[in-house]
């Protein structure tokens, strides 16, 4: 056109090229979308400045003013439609009658990308059957065509909606390939014009480029083009911050999602199956039992064996110890389930022992008086049977000389030390029964009573728990039992060492309020002191003497009350007479004495110059409301708290004692003494060849000598006869 | 664990029994925020708690943009006032190797170690002498934290990715491990410079993704079996506990972005591990 029109268009083109170049760097249309609202005011400004009267911004300004407040969305929508149209247009290789001229403008040599406003203008131009030259295109759009402009837009919109495959809630197509995603070609070409200009060399280049991009990959049905489209739509939908920095991750995720479509909603995912099963089991915990609701409520409120676990958990949480509140509640429900299933008098949550594959939740339980423990007896018999088999095994040794079958096989003189009898139920280490389960909701399993031999062996070994009760414990010295026994032994040791209470909470039965120990070795029972008034928290923290052990100490023998193993019972006396000769062991065994019950903690032995207990105030910022916490250094994981009249013990840990030195496994037993060598079993060496020959020679000589004598005698006799 | 998700992380890690009391948690939330501002860290992690006889140490670590860059460690006795610790050196590790026993809880406490040292004065024969070396508890703290980090700090595969220029960034598109992967040790990596990556055969390296698999995995840890991997809460939480440094708990909810580790323990290595497995 004429000169006056050039500068404004030049200006315009300059501005556009500026925008285009700023957009050139990024492939993301989002930036172009952002640039659009910027572009419009710029253009408006430009128009005001460049008083060329080129109402380039007018159509847009018209749109804006006429649409009022809804403009941004609609504008964006329009832009998106144009963008979509552009995409659709680009996808339509099989419809060559598409406005190729439109595409030409998209790939103009100065690198103009599909800026929204650009495409709007171009669409208009297209609809108005524009020409090839850029200036003419601009010129045509600048003509403010009020109604025609709008009508075109309307038709454009209607056409668009007519071809949409589904109603869309967002302007962008969905980017998850789960639903049958119509390819671009099917989404409908949104605009078409009856007249198609002739393809130009640039168009051919574009078509070739597109054909290349649309090649499907060898390993899959996905083409680069589709993948890029997926990626860009995903980014546009999600609008992450700083997408350039996560471009590679997004790329990988998009590819992955293409091949891992979400399954339909009717089937559950197989790998979540165990999770759902566990959830079902735990759901059963939460359902109240059937029956009269009112009655149950009253009964439950009145008398329940389950303690207030939530309260204890709350206090322990102040100390920073314990499982989370939800877990504690589930444990409470699990204990309630246990109480319903077993005849339980009192129960308590003892703690949690961590294992390799699973962990154990331990409940300390006391059965009601007179409850038979049938399972226990079977276990006892099995153990005793096993022990009885061991001593006779020793007698089969000594099959040494086959030649001396006639001789009696020497009997071994080794006898196993007599087994220390285990403690009765409800006394000593077996005072409580223990139940374990892996998770609240699972079945509770009962642990057998502990025997002294197991405790003695457990002191010598150090093994992690696997989490399965029937796992063998492979160790030296060989542990008499499996993991259930080992667990029970450790529980017994931990209880004996770390169950403490504030001074005065428990008292001995006979004397009321009298704490002094008189001949304490015999005391093994205590009861709650009704007059206990609580010790101030600060005093509990300051001095360890305010805490006492209320669990009996386990003697080195493995029991709490000492039993002389060599003491012959009635049964053994009969056997003893026969075997008196073989008695080699020392007759006298010293009685083992341990600290009496209710000993204060200040009497505990130190570990390497370090106190065995650490006391803390739970919160130093509010001392008036805090609890006193005591932590064991000997058994890491054992905690006790006290506040007012309440106290509780808990153990959460791996179940091992702390030792500052490294663990030294027990050395193997010394080599057994050999049988005393005497002439009857000493092996004689065979005579050598020379000796045998010498012997034979000597024998022959002797034989020859006797023959000569005989001959001599015969000769003499003959001579005699001759005379 | 990240301070941004501190409350959730503490609850998920509570299966090991040790956590923080509410007053400490409240203190941490405010103080770590201020630490992040003052030291200009990109991320602040609450590393854990080392139990001492007299007092406990609360440890936090600050990270720069590059996650694998050396971290700054801070300690506090009351969760409010944080002091920066010096970076760990090999000399410190050598000094501390002989110290045994629990931490005292007093940073200025000194351990006395008698060492045999060969002293040679001029012209005379070298003779051995007992030298009393004093090791400060702070040194021991630094060294122990460094050892624990190098040995057992872990992250799930995919949580970090390596950019072509070298720095390692948090992967914002990390969706969590799927349940089938979460039970395998090979899905977890050591959060430190890789040591044994170069020793892999070419065949193994071909399967790796260089932007995600640039750290050592837990599969080849020695001794074998030094990790206990469990599913808790009805299979909805994966917990890894280290047996070499008991007290380190790593948790991850599969298919979500939650993951983290915390160390609450006495700060002593479990040298008896081979006997215990």
PDB file of C-alpha atoms in Angstrom, chain A residues 95-209:
ATOM      1  CA  UNK A  95      -7.575 -32.825   4.380  1.00  0.00           C
ATOM      2  CA  UNK A  96      -5.509 -30.865   2.028  1.00  0.00           C
ATOM      3  CA  UNK A  97      -8.273 -28.461   1.377  1.00  0.00           C
ATOM      4  CA  UNK A  98      -7.579 -26.862   4.720  1.00  0.00           C
ATOM      5  CA  UNK A  99      -6.467 -23.304   4.678  1.00  0.00           C
ATOM      6  CA  UNK A 100      -2.866 -23.871   3.904  1.00  0.00           C
ATOM      7  CA  UNK A 101      -2.478 -20.226   3.694  1.00  0.00           C
ATOM      8  CA  UNK A 102      -3.322 -20.161   7.305  1.00  0.00           C
ATOM      9  CA  UNK A 103      -0.455 -22.430   7.965  1.00  0.00           C
ATOM     10  CA  UNK A 104       1.814 -20.341   5.911  1.00  0.00           C
ATOM     11  CA  UNK A 105       1.185 -17.474   8.154  1.00  0.00           C
ATOM     12  CA  UNK A 106       1.906 -19.645  11.090  1.00  0.00           C
ATOM     13  CA  UNK A 107       5.357 -20.383   9.779  1.00  0.00           C
ATOM     14  CA  UNK A 108       6.348 -17.022   8.588  1.00  0.00           C
ATOM     15  CA  UNK A 109      10.042 -16.614   8.095  1.00  0.00           C
ATOM     16  CA  UNK A 110      10.484 -14.195  10.901  1.00  0.00           C
ATOM     17  CA  UNK A 111       9.544 -16.895  13.268  1.00  0.00           C
ATOM     18  CA  UNK A 112       6.153 -15.844  14.317  1.00  0.00           C
ATOM     19  CA  UNK A 113       4.653 -18.499  16.453  1.00  0.00           C
ATOM     20  CA  UNK A 114       1.025 -19.064  16.973  1.00  0.00           C
ATOM     21  CA  UNK A 115       0.349 -16.081  19.070  1.00  0.00           C
ATOM     22  CA  UNK A 116      -3.265 -15.957  19.935  1.00  0.00           C
ATOM     23  CA  UNK A 117      -3.961 -12.548  18.688  1.00  0.00           C
ATOM     24  CA  UNK A 118      -2.105 -13.354  15.609  1.00  0.00           C
ATOM     25  CA  UNK A 119      -4.215 -16.337  14.918  1.00  0.00           C
ATOM     26  CA  UNK A 120      -7.365 -14.457  15.661  1.00  0.00           C
ATOM     27  CA  UNK A 121      -6.501 -12.003  13.038  1.00  0.00           C
ATOM     28  CA  UNK A 122      -5.507 -14.687  10.696  1.00  0.00           C
ATOM     29  CA  UNK A 123      -8.676 -16.559  11.270  1.00  0.00           C
ATOM     30  CA  UNK A 124     -10.612 -13.505  10.500  1.00  0.00           C
ATOM     31  CA  UNK A 125      -8.537 -13.028   7.481  1.00  0.00           C
ATOM     32  CA  UNK A 126      -9.128 -16.565   6.529  1.00  0.00           C
ATOM     33  CA  UNK A 127     -12.781 -16.268   6.899  1.00  0.00           C
ATOM     34  CA  UNK A 128     -12.717 -13.236   4.820  1.00  0.00           C
ATOM     35  CA  UNK A 129     -10.732 -15.089   2.246  1.00  0.00           C
ATOM     36  CA  UNK A 130      -7.623 -13.080   2.665  1.00  0.00           C
ATOM     37  CA  UNK A 131      -4.727 -12.681   0.409  1.00  0.00           C
ATOM     38  CA  UNK A 132      -1.159 -13.764   0.543  1.00  0.00           C
ATOM     39  CA  UNK A 133       0.584 -10.559   1.391  1.00  0.00           C
ATOM     40  CA  UNK A 134       1.021  -9.681   4.996  1.00  0.00           C
ATOM     41  CA  UNK A 135       0.157  -6.056   4.619  1.00  0.00           C
ATOM     42  CA  UNK A 136      -3.009  -6.891   2.908  1.00  0.00           C
ATOM     43  CA  UNK A 137      -3.913  -9.253   5.648  1.00  0.00           C
ATOM     44  CA  UNK A 138      -3.395  -6.655   8.264  1.00  0.00           C
ATOM     45  CA  UNK A 139      -5.257  -4.164   6.207  1.00  0.00           C
ATOM     46  CA  UNK A 140      -8.237  -6.413   5.970  1.00  0.00           C
ATOM     47  CA  UNK A 141      -8.397  -7.106   9.650  1.00  0.00           C
ATOM     48  CA  UNK A 142      -8.089  -3.499  10.486  1.00  0.00           C
ATOM     49  CA  UNK A 143     -11.294  -2.797   8.748  1.00  0.00           C
ATOM     50  CA  UNK A 144     -13.655  -2.597  11.583  1.00  0.00           C
ATOM     51  CA  UNK A 145     -16.313  -4.874  10.555  1.00  0.00           C
ATOM     52  CA  UNK A 146     -18.752  -4.676  13.222  1.00  0.00           C
ATOM     53  CA  UNK A 147     -21.490  -7.043  12.503  1.00  0.00           C
ATOM     54  CA  UNK A 148     -19.767  -9.098   9.918  1.00  0.00           C
ATOM     55  CA  UNK A 149     -16.852  -9.457  12.220  1.00  0.00           C
ATOM     56  CA  UNK A 150     -19.083 -10.614  14.929  1.00  0.00           C
ATOM     57  CA  UNK A 151     -21.127 -12.848  12.768  1.00  0.00           C
ATOM     58  CA  UNK A 152     -18.028 -14.569  11.673  1.00  0.00           C
ATOM     59  CA  UNK A 153     -17.079 -15.065  15.194  1.00  0.00           C
ATOM     60  CA  UNK A 154     -20.457 -16.453  15.986  1.00  0.00           C
ATOM     61  CA  UNK A 155     -20.393 -18.850  13.164  1.00  0.00           C
ATOM     62  CA  UNK A 156     -16.973 -19.774  14.173  1.00  0.00           C
ATOM     63  CA  UNK A 157     -18.106 -20.552  17.639  1.00  0.00           C
ATOM     64  CA  UNK A 158     -21.076 -22.499  16.542  1.00  0.00           C
ATOM     65  CA  UNK A 159     -19.076 -24.545  14.207  1.00  0.00           C
ATOM     66  CA  UNK A 160     -16.689 -25.200  16.885  1.00  0.00           C
ATOM     67  CA  UNK A 161     -19.299 -26.462  19.257  1.00  0.00           C
ATOM     68  CA  UNK A 162     -20.866 -28.497  16.610  1.00  0.00           C
ATOM     69  CA  UNK A 163     -17.714 -30.458  16.204  1.00  0.00           C
ATOM     70  CA  UNK A 164     -16.764 -30.969  19.758  1.00  0.00           C
ATOM     71  CA  UNK A 165     -16.805 -34.620  20.706  1.00  0.00           C
ATOM     72  CA  UNK A 166     -17.930 -34.000  24.250  1.00  0.00           C
ATOM     73  CA  UNK A 167     -18.748 -31.181  26.528  1.00  0.00           C
ATOM     74  CA  UNK A 168     -15.645 -29.853  28.064  1.00  0.00           C
ATOM     75  CA  UNK A 169     -15.418 -28.303  31.441  1.00  0.00           C
ATOM     76  CA  UNK A 170     -12.123 -26.715  30.769  1.00  0.00           C
ATOM     77  CA  UNK A 171     -10.970 -25.053  27.682  1.00  0.00           C
ATOM     78  CA  UNK A 172      -8.237 -27.555  27.215  1.00  0.00           C
ATOM     79  CA  UNK A 173      -8.612 -31.064  26.067  1.00  0.00           C
ATOM     80  CA  UNK A 174      -7.953 -33.757  28.596  1.00  0.00           C
ATOM     81  CA  UNK A 175      -4.418 -34.863  28.810  1.00  0.00           C
ATOM     82  CA  UNK A 176      -4.793 -38.286  30.403  1.00  0.00           C
ATOM     83  CA  UNK A 177      -4.906 -40.944  27.805  1.00  0.00           C
ATOM     84  CA  UNK A 178      -7.170 -43.159  29.890  1.00  0.00           C
ATOM     85  CA  UNK A 179     -10.293 -42.345  28.053  1.00  0.00           C
ATOM     86  CA  UNK A 180     -10.456 -42.980  24.393  1.00  0.00           C
ATOM     87  CA  UNK A 181      -8.882 -39.885  23.245  1.00  0.00           C
ATOM     88  CA  UNK A 182      -9.900 -38.830  19.884  1.00  0.00           C
ATOM     89  CA  UNK A 183      -6.958 -37.972  17.885  1.00  0.00           C
ATOM     90  CA  UNK A 184      -6.589 -34.527  16.678  1.00  0.00           C
ATOM     91  CA  UNK A 185      -7.952 -35.419  13.353  1.00  0.00           C
ATOM     92  CA  UNK A 186     -11.253 -36.474  14.807  1.00  0.00           C
ATOM     93  CA  UNK A 187     -11.725 -33.506  17.051  1.00  0.00           C
ATOM     94  CA  UNK A 188     -13.080 -31.698  14.219  1.00  0.00           C
ATOM     95  CA  UNK A 189     -11.680 -29.213  12.020  1.00  0.00           C
ATOM     96  CA  UNK A 190     -13.009 -26.006  13.247  1.00  0.00           C
ATOM     97  CA  UNK A 191     -12.781 -23.917  10.292  1.00  0.00           C
ATOM     98  CA  UNK A 192     -12.676 -24.508   6.697  1.00  0.00           C
ATOM     99  CA  UNK A 193     -13.039 -22.393   3.754  1.00  0.00           C
ATOM    100  CA  UNK A 194     -14.316 -23.311   0.410  1.00  0.00           C
ATOM    101  CA  UNK A 195     -11.421 -21.809  -1.373  1.00  0.00           C
ATOM    102  CA  UNK A 196      -7.943 -23.157  -0.925  1.00  0.00           C
ATOM    103  CA  UNK A 197      -4.995 -21.266  -2.211  1.00  0.00           C
ATOM    104  CA  UNK A 198      -2.341 -23.137  -4.035  1.00  0.00           C
ATOM    105  CA  UNK A 199       0.378 -24.830  -1.993  1.00  0.00           C
ATOM    106  CA  UNK A 200       3.587 -22.953  -1.895  1.00  0.00           C
ATOM    107  CA  UNK A 201       7.103 -24.263  -1.392  1.00  0.00           C
ATOM    108  CA  UNK A 202       6.974 -23.236   2.205  1.00  0.00           C
ATOM    109  CA  UNK A 203       3.847 -25.244   2.691  1.00  0.00           C
ATOM    110  CA  UNK A 204       5.506 -28.273   1.276  1.00  0.00           C
ATOM    111  CA  UNK A 205       8.336 -27.884   3.720  1.00  0.00           C
ATOM    112  CA  UNK A 206       5.832 -27.647   6.509  1.00  0.00           C
ATOM    113  CA  UNK A 207       4.021 -30.710   5.344  1.00  0.00           C
ATOM    114  CA  UNK A 208       7.220 -32.658   5.186  1.00  0.00           C
ATOM    115  CA  UNK A 209       8.169 -31.562   8.659  1.00  0.00           C
TER     116      UNK A 209
END
